[in-house]
Coordinates of C-alpha atoms and ligand atoms in Angstrom, one line a residue:
M1 CA 0.0 0.0 0.0
P2 CA 1.6 3.3 -1.0
Q3 CA 2.2 5.8 1.8
I4 CA 0.1 8.7 0.7
G5 CA -1.5 11.2 3.1
L6 CA -1.8 10.4 6.9
P7 CA -0.6 7.1 8.3
L8 CA -3.2 4.6 9.2
G9 CA -1.9 4.6 12.8
T10 CA 1.3 4.7 14.9
I11 CA 2.7 1.3 16.0
L12 CA 5.5 0.8 18.5
I13 CA 7.7 -2.3 18.1
A14 CA 9.5 -3.0 21.3
G15 CA 12.1 -5.7 22.2
E16 CA 13.0 -8.2 19.5
T17 CA 16.4 -8.1 17.9
E18 CA 17.4 -5.1 15.7
Q19 CA 17.1 -7.3 12.7
A20 CA 13.6 -8.6 13.6
R21 CA 12.5 -5.1 14.3
E22 CA 13.7 -3.9 10.9
V23 CA 11.7 -6.7 9.1
L24 CA 8.6 -5.8 11.1
E25 CA 9.1 -2.1 10.5
R26 CA 9.4 -2.5 6.8
L27 CA 6.3 -4.7 6.6
L28 CA 4.1 -2.3 8.7
R29 CA 5.4 0.8 6.8
S30 CA 4.6 -0.8 3.5
Q31 CA 1.0 -1.1 4.8
G32 CA 0.7 2.6 5.6
Y33 CA 1.5 2.6 9.3
R34 CA 3.9 5.0 11.1
V35 CA 6.4 2.8 13.0
L36 CA 8.4 3.6 16.2
A37 CA 11.0 1.3 17.7
A38 CA 12.3 0.7 21.2
A39 CA 15.1 -1.6 22.3
D40 CA 14.1 -2.3 25.9
G41 CA 11.5 -1.7 28.7
A42 CA 12.7 1.8 29.7
E43 CA 12.8 3.0 26.1
T44 CA 9.3 1.6 25.5
L45 CA 7.8 3.4 28.5
A46 CA 9.6 6.7 27.5
V47 CA 8.1 6.4 24.0
L48 CA 4.6 5.7 25.2
R49 CA 4.7 8.6 27.6
T50 CA 5.8 11.1 25.0
Q51 CA 4.2 9.9 21.7
A52 CA 0.7 9.2 20.7
V53 CA 0.9 5.4 20.0
D54 CA -2.1 3.5 18.6
L55 CA -0.7 0.0 19.2
A56 CA 2.4 -1.5 20.9
L57 CA 3.9 -4.8 19.9
L58 CA 6.0 -6.0 22.9
D59 CA 8.3 -9.0 22.9
V60 CA 7.9 -10.9 26.1
M61 CA 11.7 -11.5 26.2
M62 CA 12.4 -7.7 26.0
P63 CA 15.8 -6.8 27.6
R64 CA 15.8 -5.4 31.1
A65 CA 12.2 -5.0 32.2
G66 CA 10.6 -7.8 30.2
G67 CA 7.5 -7.4 28.1
I68 CA 5.0 -8.5 30.7
S69 CA 6.1 -6.1 33.4
V70 CA 6.2 -3.3 30.8
C71 CA 2.7 -4.2 29.8
R72 CA 1.5 -4.1 33.5
E73 CA 3.2 -0.7 33.9
V74 CA 1.6 0.7 30.7
K75 CA -1.9 -0.5 31.8
S76 CA -1.6 0.9 35.3
R77 CA -0.8 4.4 34.1
E78 CA -3.8 6.7 33.4
E79 CA -2.2 8.3 30.4
T80 CA -1.3 5.0 28.6
R81 CA -3.8 2.5 29.9
L82 CA -5.9 2.6 26.7
T83 CA -3.0 1.8 24.4
P84 CA -3.7 -1.7 23.0
I85 CA -0.8 -4.1 23.7
V86 CA 0.0 -7.2 21.8
L87 CA 2.5 -9.5 23.5
I88 CA 4.7 -11.6 21.3
T89 CA 5.5 -14.8 23.0
G90 CA 7.4 -18.0 22.2
S91 CA 5.4 -20.7 20.7
G92 CA 3.5 -22.9 23.2
Q93 CA 4.3 -20.7 26.2
A94 CA 0.8 -21.0 27.9
D95 CA 2.1 -19.7 31.2
E96 CA 3.4 -16.5 29.5
R97 CA -0.1 -15.9 28.1
I98 CA -1.7 -16.3 31.5
R99 CA 0.7 -13.8 33.0
G100 CA 0.2 -11.5 30.0
I101 CA -3.6 -11.6 30.5
E102 CA -3.2 -10.8 34.2
A103 CA -0.9 -7.9 33.1
G104 CA -3.7 -6.5 30.9
A105 CA -2.4 -7.5 27.4
D106 CA -5.1 -7.1 24.7
D107 CA -3.8 -9.8 22.4
F108 CA -1.0 -12.3 21.7
L109 CA 1.0 -13.4 18.8
S110 CA 3.3 -16.4 18.8
K111 CA 6.7 -16.7 17.2
P112 CA 7.4 -17.2 14.4
L113 CA 5.1 -14.4 13.3
R114 CA 2.8 -15.0 10.3
K115 CA 2.4 -12.0 8.1
E116 CA -1.4 -12.4 7.5
E117 CA -2.2 -13.0 11.2
L118 CA 0.0 -10.0 12.3
L119 CA -1.6 -7.6 9.8
A120 CA -5.2 -8.8 10.7
R121 CA -4.6 -8.3 14.4
V122 CA -3.0 -4.9 13.9
K123 CA -5.8 -3.7 11.7
S124 CA -8.6 -4.7 14.1
L125 CA -6.8 -3.4 17.2
I126 CA -6.1 0.0 15.6
R127 CA -9.7 0.2 14.6
L128 CA -10.7 -0.5 18.2
K129 CA -8.3 2.2 19.4
R130 CA -10.0 4.7 17.0
Y131 CA -13.4 3.9 18.6
T132 CA -11.9 4.3 22.1
D133 CA -10.4 7.6 21.2
E134 CA -13.7 8.9 19.9
L135 CA -15.4 7.7 23.0
E136 CA -12.8 9.4 25.2
S137 CA -13.3 12.6 23.3
A138 CA -17.1 12.5 23.9
E139 CA -16.6 11.8 27.6
T140 CA -14.1 14.6 27.9
V141 CA -16.6 17.0 26.4
L142 CA -19.2 15.9 28.9
Y143 CA -16.8 16.3 31.8
T144 CA -15.7 19.7 30.6
L145 CA -19.3 20.8 30.4
A146 CA -20.0 19.5 33.9
S147 CA -16.9 21.3 35.2
S148 CA -18.1 24.5 33.5
I149 CA -21.3 24.3 35.5
E150 CA -19.4 23.7 38.7
A151 CA -17.2 26.7 37.9
K152 CA -20.2 29.0 37.8
D153 CA -20.3 29.0 41.5
P154 CA -17.0 29.3 43.4
Y155 CA -18.5 27.4 46.4
T156 CA -19.0 24.2 44.3
E157 CA -15.3 23.6 43.6
G158 CA -14.4 20.0 43.9
H159 CA -18.0 18.8 44.6
C160 CA -18.3 16.5 41.6
D161 CA -14.8 15.0 42.1
R162 CA -15.5 14.2 45.7
L163 CA -18.9 12.7 44.8
S164 CA -17.2 10.5 42.3
R165 CA -14.5 9.3 44.8
Y166 CA -16.9 8.7 47.7
S167 CA -19.4 6.9 45.5
V168 CA -16.9 4.5 44.0
A169 CA -15.4 3.8 47.5
L170 CA -18.8 3.1 48.9
A171 CA -19.7 0.9 46.0
T172 CA -16.5 -1.0 46.4
Q173 CA -17.2 -1.5 50.1
L174 CA -20.7 -2.8 49.2
G175 CA -19.3 -5.3 46.6
L176 CA -20.9 -3.7 43.6
S177 CA -19.7 -4.8 40.1
E178 CA -17.0 -3.0 38.1
L179 CA -19.8 -1.8 35.7
Q180 CA -21.7 -0.2 38.6
R181 CA -18.5 1.4 40.0
V182 CA -17.6 2.9 36.6
A183 CA -21.2 4.2 36.3
L184 CA -20.8 5.9 39.7
R185 CA -17.4 7.4 38.8
R186 CA -19.0 8.9 35.7
G187 CA -22.2 9.8 37.5
G188 CA -20.4 11.7 40.2
M189 CA -18.9 13.9 37.5
V190 CA -22.0 14.5 35.4
H191 CA -25.0 14.0 37.6
D192 CA -25.9 17.7 37.5
I193 CA -24.9 18.3 33.9
G194 CA -28.6 19.3 33.1
K195 CA -28.0 22.5 35.0
V196 CA -26.4 23.8 31.9
A197 CA -30.0 24.6 30.8
V198 CA -31.0 26.3 34.1
P199 CA -30.6 30.1 33.9
D200 CA -27.9 31.6 36.1
Q201 CA -30.3 33.8 38.0
I202 CA -32.1 30.6 39.2
L203 CA -28.9 28.6 39.7
L204 CA -27.2 31.2 41.8
K205 CA -30.3 32.8 43.4
A206 CA -29.7 33.5 47.1
G207 CA -33.3 33.4 48.2
P208 CA -36.0 30.7 47.9
L209 CA -37.1 29.7 44.4
D210 CA -40.7 30.4 43.3
P211 CA -42.7 27.4 41.9
V212 CA -41.8 28.1 38.3
E213 CA -38.1 28.5 39.1
R214 CA -38.2 25.3 41.2
R215 CA -39.7 23.4 38.3
L216 CA -36.9 24.6 36.1
M217 CA -34.3 23.6 38.6
E218 CA -35.8 20.2 39.0
A219 CA -35.7 19.7 35.3
H220 CA -31.9 19.3 35.5
T221 CA -32.4 15.6 36.1
V222 CA -34.4 15.0 32.9
L223 CA -32.2 17.3 30.8
G224 CA -29.0 15.7 32.1
E225 CA -30.3 12.3 31.1
R226 CA -31.1 13.7 27.6
I227 CA -27.7 15.2 27.2
C228 CA -25.9 11.9 28.0
A229 CA -28.3 9.5 26.4
P230 CA -26.6 9.4 22.9
L231 CA -23.5 8.0 24.5
K232 CA -23.9 4.2 24.7
S233 CA -21.1 3.9 27.3
F234 CA -23.2 6.1 29.6
R235 CA -26.2 3.8 29.6
Q236 CA -25.6 2.7 33.2
V237 CA -25.1 6.4 34.2
L238 CA -28.5 7.6 33.0
P239 CA -30.5 6.2 35.9
I240 CA -28.1 7.9 38.3
I241 CA -28.6 11.3 36.5
R242 CA -32.4 11.0 36.3
W243 CA -33.1 9.7 39.7
H244 CA -30.5 11.2 42.1
H245 CA -33.2 13.4 43.7
E246 CA -35.8 10.7 44.2
R247 CA -36.8 9.7 47.8
R248 CA -37.9 6.5 49.3
D249 CA -41.3 7.9 50.3
G250 CA -42.1 9.1 46.8
S251 CA -41.7 12.8 47.5
G252 CA -38.7 13.3 45.3
Y253 CA -38.4 14.2 41.6
P254 CA -38.7 13.8 38.7
D255 CA -40.8 10.6 38.7
R256 CA -41.7 10.3 42.4
L257 CA -40.3 6.7 42.6
R258 CA -40.7 4.9 45.9
G259 CA -38.4 2.6 47.9
D260 CA -36.1 0.3 46.0
A261 CA -37.6 1.5 42.7
V262 CA -34.9 4.1 43.0
P263 CA -31.8 2.2 41.6
L264 CA -29.1 1.4 44.1
T265 CA -26.5 3.4 42.2
A266 CA -28.7 6.5 42.3
R267 CA -29.3 5.9 46.1
I268 CA -25.5 5.7 46.6
L269 CA -24.9 8.9 44.8
Q270 CA -27.6 10.8 46.7
T271 CA -26.3 9.5 50.0
V272 CA -22.8 10.9 49.3
D273 CA -24.3 14.1 47.7
L274 CA -26.2 14.7 50.9
Y275 CA -23.2 14.1 53.1
D276 CA -21.0 16.3 51.0
A277 CA -23.5 19.2 51.1
L278 CA -23.8 18.9 54.9
T279 CA -20.1 18.7 55.7
T280 CA -19.1 21.7 53.5
D281 CA -19.9 25.4 54.1
R282 CA -23.1 26.8 52.8
P283 CA -23.8 30.5 52.2
Y284 CA -26.0 30.6 55.4
R285 CA -24.2 28.2 57.7
R286 CA -20.8 26.6 58.4
A287 CA -20.1 23.0 57.5
L288 CA -21.4 20.5 60.0
P289 CA -19.0 18.2 61.9
Q290 CA -19.2 14.6 60.6
Q291 CA -21.2 13.4 63.6
E292 CA -23.8 16.1 63.3
A293 CA -24.1 15.5 59.6
F294 CA -24.9 11.8 60.2
A295 CA -27.4 12.8 62.9
T296 CA -29.2 15.0 60.4
M297 CA -29.1 12.3 57.7
R298 CA -30.6 9.7 60.2
E299 CA -33.4 12.1 61.0
E300 CA -34.1 12.3 57.3
V301 CA -34.0 8.6 57.0
R302 CA -36.7 8.4 59.7
R303 CA -38.8 10.8 57.7
G304 CA -38.6 8.3 54.9
W305 CA -36.3 10.1 52.5
W306 CA -33.1 8.2 52.3
D307 CA -31.7 4.6 52.5
G308 CA -30.6 4.1 56.1
A309 CA -28.4 1.1 55.3
L310 CA -26.4 3.3 52.9
V311 CA -26.0 6.0 55.5
D312 CA -24.7 3.4 57.9
A313 CA -22.4 2.0 55.3
L314 CA -21.0 5.5 54.5
E315 CA -20.3 6.2 58.2
V316 CA -18.5 2.8 58.5
M317 CA -16.5 3.6 55.4
L318 CA -15.4 7.0 56.5
G319 CA -14.5 5.6 59.9
N320 CA -12.3 3.1 58.2
A321 CA -10.8 5.4 55.7
P322 CA -10.6 8.9 57.2
A323 CA -8.0 9.9 54.5
L324 CA -10.8 9.7 52.0
V325 CA -12.4 12.8 53.5
A326 CA -11.2 15.8 51.6
S327 CA -9.9 18.8 53.5
P328 CA -12.8 21.3 54.2
V329 CA -14.0 22.8 51.1
K330 CA -16.6 25.5 50.7
A331 CA -19.9 24.0 49.8
G332 CA -21.8 24.1 46.7
R333 CA -24.4 26.8 46.9
T334 CA -26.2 25.3 44.0
A335 CA -25.8 21.7 45.3
A336 CA -27.0 22.9 48.7
R337 CA -29.9 24.7 47.1
E338 CA -31.2 21.5 45.4
L339 CA -31.1 19.7 48.7
V340 CA -32.7 22.6 50.5
Q341 CA -35.3 22.9 47.8
S342 CA -36.1 19.2 48.0
A343 CA -36.3 19.3 51.7
Ligands
FE2_401 FE1 -28.8 17.4 41.2

């Protein structure tokens, strides 16, 4: 294939002998790929940190670090974890494959490499990387939008990030699935994204809202769900966005769901949302100490609003991991308003 226009993708070849690298390099270049090479583990990590690589082919027998430990390192770093990795193993080395899977490798090729198989794997993994990149961009847009809403009010700084962390920690303690934890991480960031459609004079109003203003504010749940709905990877996040203001006695919004009809993930988010609002400063009062916050939450559990088991679990979690509690941050005036309004 002639190399005209942009390359089909950038591939890093790491390990192997210089001679083997050159053969691979020629083959992949002839197919229209841009090719980078690294001799050992340290060089591989340096290239992956500094260059946009769409696929890495790592020889398990790579000098110094070894392909499997390099793979583990790449997959554990936030900035490189989505780079697909193909481990090149010796033939019949089942144990290497098992260790490679545990290290997060995306695929394997056995020596001697067969041209057709190599090119087919490369093509499909690079296509997958393209989809992941597109998905990442869409997520980034949503997070940026959510942050812009948070930034409207200097008191809300860090609120979404804390919600994300507390929710995931609570979900982990309760033994929720990876899918639910990911949904909560995302939900913590974007649960109030619908506020983008709420006028600033309502969002930042110091006094109580009139009935029309209140309806507009409450619509942030439905609007937020609509904004995130086109993203398939956010399917599990939509119930959190729509129902994070429901209450067990049916007095919440937007659908007046009762009891366990409110999904567990939405109940987890609302529990930590409430805790965060109570333990940070509000325009009209200082942050409550942790014990007082839990006393208030239990009072509201008795009124039939929140899930008492989750309030207990949150208290246990914070008792076991005090470091999770962020340093005092000024509270969200807007987050506080929602909770006050729904009270
Ligand atoms: Fe909200």
